[in-house]
Coordinates of C-alpha atoms in Angstrom, one line a residue:
Chain A
M1 CA 99.5 98.7 145.4
E2 CA 99.4 102.3 146.4
K3 CA 102.4 104.4 145.5
H4 CA 103.6 106.9 148.0
I5 CA 105.8 109.7 146.5
L6 CA 108.7 110.4 148.9
Y7 CA 111.1 112.5 146.8
T8 CA 111.5 113.7 143.3
T9 CA 114.4 115.4 141.4
E10 CA 115.0 116.7 137.9
A11 CA 118.2 116.5 135.9
V12 CA 118.8 118.6 132.8
N13 CA 121.1 118.3 129.8
Q14 CA 121.2 120.8 127.0
D15 CA 124.8 120.4 125.8
G16 CA 125.0 116.7 125.0
L17 CA 128.4 115.2 125.9
N18 CA 130.3 118.4 125.8
G19 CA 129.3 120.8 128.5
Q20 CA 127.3 120.5 131.7
S21 CA 124.5 118.6 133.1
F22 CA 122.7 119.8 136.3
I23 CA 120.0 119.2 138.9
K24 CA 117.3 121.7 138.2
T25 CA 116.4 122.3 141.8
G26 CA 120.0 123.3 142.7
G27 CA 122.7 121.1 143.9
L28 CA 125.0 119.1 141.7
T29 CA 126.3 120.5 138.4
V30 CA 128.7 118.3 136.5
T31 CA 131.0 118.9 133.6
V32 CA 130.6 116.2 131.0
S33 CA 132.8 115.1 128.2
N34 CA 133.1 112.3 125.7
P35 CA 134.9 109.3 127.3
L36 CA 136.7 108.7 124.0
N37 CA 138.6 112.0 124.2
N38 CA 140.9 113.3 127.0
K39 CA 138.9 116.4 128.0
P40 CA 138.1 116.7 131.7
G41 CA 134.7 115.7 132.8
T42 CA 132.5 112.9 133.8
N43 CA 130.2 110.9 131.5
P44 CA 127.0 108.8 131.5
E45 CA 129.0 105.7 132.2
Q46 CA 130.5 107.1 135.4
L47 CA 127.3 108.6 136.6
L48 CA 125.4 105.4 136.1
G49 CA 128.1 103.5 138.0
L50 CA 128.0 105.9 140.9
S51 CA 124.2 105.7 141.0
L52 CA 124.1 101.9 141.0
S53 CA 127.0 101.4 143.4
T54 CA 125.5 103.8 145.9
C55 CA 121.9 102.5 145.6
M56 CA 123.0 98.8 145.8
N57 CA 125.2 99.4 148.8
A58 CA 122.5 101.4 150.7
T59 CA 120.1 98.5 150.1
L60 CA 122.7 96.1 151.3
Q61 CA 123.3 98.2 154.4
A62 CA 119.6 97.9 155.2
I63 CA 119.6 94.2 154.6
E64 CA 122.7 93.7 156.8
R65 CA 120.9 95.6 159.5
E66 CA 117.8 93.4 159.2
H67 CA 120.1 90.3 159.6
G68 CA 121.8 91.8 162.7
L69 CA 125.1 92.2 160.8
A70 CA 127.5 95.2 160.8
H71 CA 127.8 97.0 157.5
T72 CA 130.8 95.7 155.7
A73 CA 129.5 95.5 152.1
E74 CA 131.3 97.2 149.3
V75 CA 129.9 97.5 145.8
R76 CA 132.1 98.1 142.7
V77 CA 130.3 98.7 139.4
T78 CA 132.1 98.6 136.0
V79 CA 130.4 100.2 133.1
T80 CA 131.9 99.3 129.7
L81 CA 131.1 101.2 126.5
I82 CA 131.0 98.8 123.6
K83 CA 130.2 99.2 119.9
E84 CA 128.0 96.7 118.2
E85 CA 125.5 97.8 115.6
N86 CA 125.2 100.9 117.9
F87 CA 126.8 101.8 121.2
A88 CA 125.8 99.9 124.3
F89 CA 126.8 99.7 128.0
L90 CA 127.7 96.5 129.9
V91 CA 127.0 96.9 133.6
V92 CA 128.6 94.6 136.1
A93 CA 128.1 95.1 139.9
R94 CA 130.6 93.2 142.0
V95 CA 129.7 92.9 145.7
R96 CA 132.0 91.9 148.5
I97 CA 130.8 91.4 152.0
P98 CA 133.8 90.6 154.2
G99 CA 133.2 88.8 157.4
V100 CA 130.2 86.7 156.3
P101 CA 130.4 83.3 154.6
L102 CA 130.1 83.3 150.9
K103 CA 126.8 81.5 151.0
T104 CA 125.3 84.2 153.3
A105 CA 126.8 86.9 151.1
T106 CA 125.2 85.3 148.0
K107 CA 121.8 85.3 149.7
L108 CA 122.1 88.9 150.9
V109 CA 123.2 90.1 147.4
A110 CA 120.3 88.2 145.7
L111 CA 117.9 90.1 148.0
A112 CA 119.6 93.4 147.2
K113 CA 119.5 92.8 143.5
K114 CA 115.7 92.4 143.7
R115 CA 115.1 95.3 146.1
C116 CA 117.5 98.1 145.0
P117 CA 115.6 100.6 142.9
V118 CA 118.3 101.1 140.3
S119 CA 118.9 97.4 140.1
K120 CA 115.2 96.8 139.5
L121 CA 115.2 99.3 136.6
L122 CA 118.2 97.5 135.0
S123 CA 117.0 93.9 135.6
G124 CA 115.2 93.6 132.3
S125 CA 118.5 93.9 130.4
S126 CA 120.8 91.1 129.5
Y127 CA 123.6 93.6 129.7
Y128 CA 123.3 93.9 133.5
Q129 CA 124.9 91.4 135.9
V130 CA 125.5 91.2 139.7
Q131 CA 128.3 89.1 141.0
V132 CA 129.4 88.1 144.5
V133 CA 133.2 88.2 145.0
E134 CA 135.4 87.2 147.9
D135 CA 138.2 89.6 146.9
Y136 CA 138.6 92.3 144.3
Chain B
M1 CA 127.7 90.5 116.6
E2 CA 131.2 91.2 117.7
K3 CA 131.6 93.5 120.7
H4 CA 134.3 96.1 120.5
I5 CA 135.3 97.6 123.9
L6 CA 135.9 101.3 123.7
Y7 CA 136.0 102.5 127.3
T8 CA 135.5 101.1 130.8
T9 CA 135.1 102.8 134.2
E10 CA 134.6 101.6 137.7
A11 CA 132.6 103.3 140.4
V12 CA 133.0 102.3 144.1
N13 CA 130.7 102.7 147.1
Q14 CA 131.7 101.6 150.6
D15 CA 129.6 104.0 152.7
G16 CA 126.0 103.4 151.5
L17 CA 124.0 106.6 151.4
N18 CA 126.0 108.5 153.9
G19 CA 129.5 109.2 152.7
Q20 CA 131.2 109.2 149.4
S21 CA 131.1 107.3 146.1
F22 CA 134.0 107.6 143.7
I23 CA 135.5 106.6 140.4
K24 CA 138.3 104.1 141.1
T25 CA 140.5 105.3 138.3
G26 CA 140.5 108.9 139.5
G27 CA 138.2 111.7 138.6
L28 CA 134.8 112.2 140.1
T29 CA 134.2 111.8 143.9
V30 CA 130.7 112.7 145.1
T31 CA 129.4 113.1 148.6
V32 CA 126.1 111.2 148.9
S33 CA 123.3 111.5 151.4
N34 CA 119.8 110.1 151.9
P35 CA 117.3 112.3 149.9
L36 CA 114.9 112.0 152.8
N37 CA 117.1 114.1 155.1
N38 CA 118.6 117.5 154.6
K39 CA 122.3 116.7 154.6
P40 CA 124.2 118.0 151.7
G41 CA 125.1 115.6 148.9
T42 CA 123.8 113.9 145.8
N43 CA 122.0 110.6 145.7
P44 CA 121.3 107.7 143.3
E45 CA 118.2 109.5 141.9
Q46 CA 120.1 112.5 140.9
L47 CA 123.1 110.5 139.5
L48 CA 120.8 108.3 137.4
G49 CA 118.9 111.4 136.1
L50 CA 122.2 113.1 135.1
S51 CA 123.4 109.9 133.4
L52 CA 120.2 109.4 131.4
S53 CA 119.7 113.1 130.5
T54 CA 123.3 113.3 129.2
C55 CA 123.3 110.1 127.3
M56 CA 119.9 110.7 125.7
N57 CA 120.8 114.2 124.6
A58 CA 124.2 113.1 123.2
T59 CA 122.3 110.4 121.2
L60 CA 119.8 113.1 120.0
Q61 CA 122.7 115.3 119.0
A62 CA 124.1 112.6 116.8
I63 CA 120.6 111.9 115.3
E64 CA 120.0 115.6 114.7
R65 CA 123.4 115.7 112.8
E66 CA 122.4 112.7 110.7
H67 CA 119.2 114.5 109.7
G68 CA 121.1 117.7 108.8
L69 CA 119.6 119.6 111.8
A70 CA 121.3 121.9 114.3
H71 CA 121.4 120.7 117.9
T72 CA 118.5 122.2 119.8
A73 CA 117.3 119.2 121.8
E74 CA 117.0 119.4 125.6
V75 CA 116.4 116.5 127.9
R76 CA 114.9 116.7 131.4
V77 CA 114.7 113.6 133.5
T78 CA 112.7 113.3 136.6
V79 CA 113.5 110.5 139.0
T80 CA 110.8 110.0 141.7
L81 CA 111.4 107.8 144.8
I82 CA 108.2 105.9 145.7
K83 CA 107.4 103.5 148.4
E84 CA 105.3 100.4 147.4
E85 CA 106.1 97.1 149.0
N86 CA 109.7 98.3 148.8
F87 CA 111.3 101.4 147.4
A88 CA 111.2 102.0 143.6
F89 CA 112.2 104.8 141.2
L90 CA 110.0 106.2 138.5
V91 CA 112.0 107.6 135.6
V92 CA 110.5 110.0 133.1
A93 CA 112.6 111.6 130.3
R94 CA 110.9 114.7 128.8
V95 CA 112.5 115.8 125.5
R96 CA 112.0 119.1 123.7
I97 CA 113.4 119.8 120.3
P98 CA 112.6 123.4 119.5
G99 CA 112.5 124.4 115.9
V100 CA 111.3 121.1 114.4
P101 CA 107.7 120.0 114.0
L102 CA 106.3 117.8 116.7
K103 CA 105.9 114.9 114.3
T104 CA 109.6 115.1 113.4
A105 CA 110.6 115.5 117.1
T106 CA 108.5 112.4 117.9
K107 CA 110.4 110.4 115.3
L108 CA 113.8 111.5 116.4
V109 CA 113.0 110.8 120.1
A110 CA 111.8 107.3 119.2
L111 CA 115.1 106.7 117.5
A112 CA 117.1 108.0 120.5
K113 CA 115.1 105.9 123.0
K114 CA 116.1 102.8 121.1
R115 CA 119.7 103.8 120.6
C116 CA 120.9 105.6 123.8
P117 CA 122.8 103.0 125.9
V118 CA 121.2 104.1 129.2
S119 CA 117.8 104.1 127.7
K120 CA 118.3 100.6 126.4
L121 CA 119.3 99.4 129.8
L122 CA 116.1 100.8 131.3
S123 CA 113.7 99.8 128.5
G124 CA 112.7 96.5 130.1
S125 CA 111.1 98.4 133.0
S126 CA 107.5 99.6 133.1
Y127 CA 108.8 102.4 135.4
Y128 CA 110.7 104.1 132.6
Q129 CA 109.0 106.5 130.1
V130 CA 110.1 108.9 127.4
Q131 CA 107.8 111.8 126.5
V132 CA 108.1 114.4 123.7
V133 CA 107.1 117.9 124.9
E134 CA 106.6 121.2 123.1
D135 CA 107.3 123.2 126.2
Y136 CA 108.4 122.5 129.8

């Protein structure tokens, strides 16, 4: 299928975990730090969680609209740093759609998991899960 | 293998692409907007690029150290929004390690691709690539 390019952005890191990461074309610059020390700054775990939660909820908003529903979905993503042989991240997205039956919510979330671009990128990993919840 | 939990964080989105996403435990709050309009704000593409570039370069920094090398690596990640049947992201990480031969750089980057937690999450996707470059 033909690919239409709609938007492209470039992120740059020179400093590793202690310094800054930035968008090359201007815009966001973030101070980053190692999550295992107490220095101020964000980190790859938080940035990935923000990316996925935003992407998944934007996708859900479109799906809600297609189904004639108001947007009520909320997405919370936990990213957990673990140490096995090396470091790894466990990513769990928990989705709540108040005001629709759980069965409907489960169907909408399954659609979003397959359609959200960030979710699609992660879907080959056994360390990525999506859950539907009634309450947080 | 036993999993040791070292750190966990939770990102929340209620607004979709037009509003804010935030870290629940305090810290980063970002204004987000649709990359296809001109409103100020970041987006899932930028946040994913920042996450991967930071994570990959922190991993490279550790690998450089293990090889007795100074940290010179730089990581630039392009994230491109495309439209096929649905939306998708193409993710390309371009790594430059000035001061080491290309052959050595290629070996170090291959190690980082397999070890960086964000890279591991993306590695099941055909839309994720890592390239070694001599110049940007």
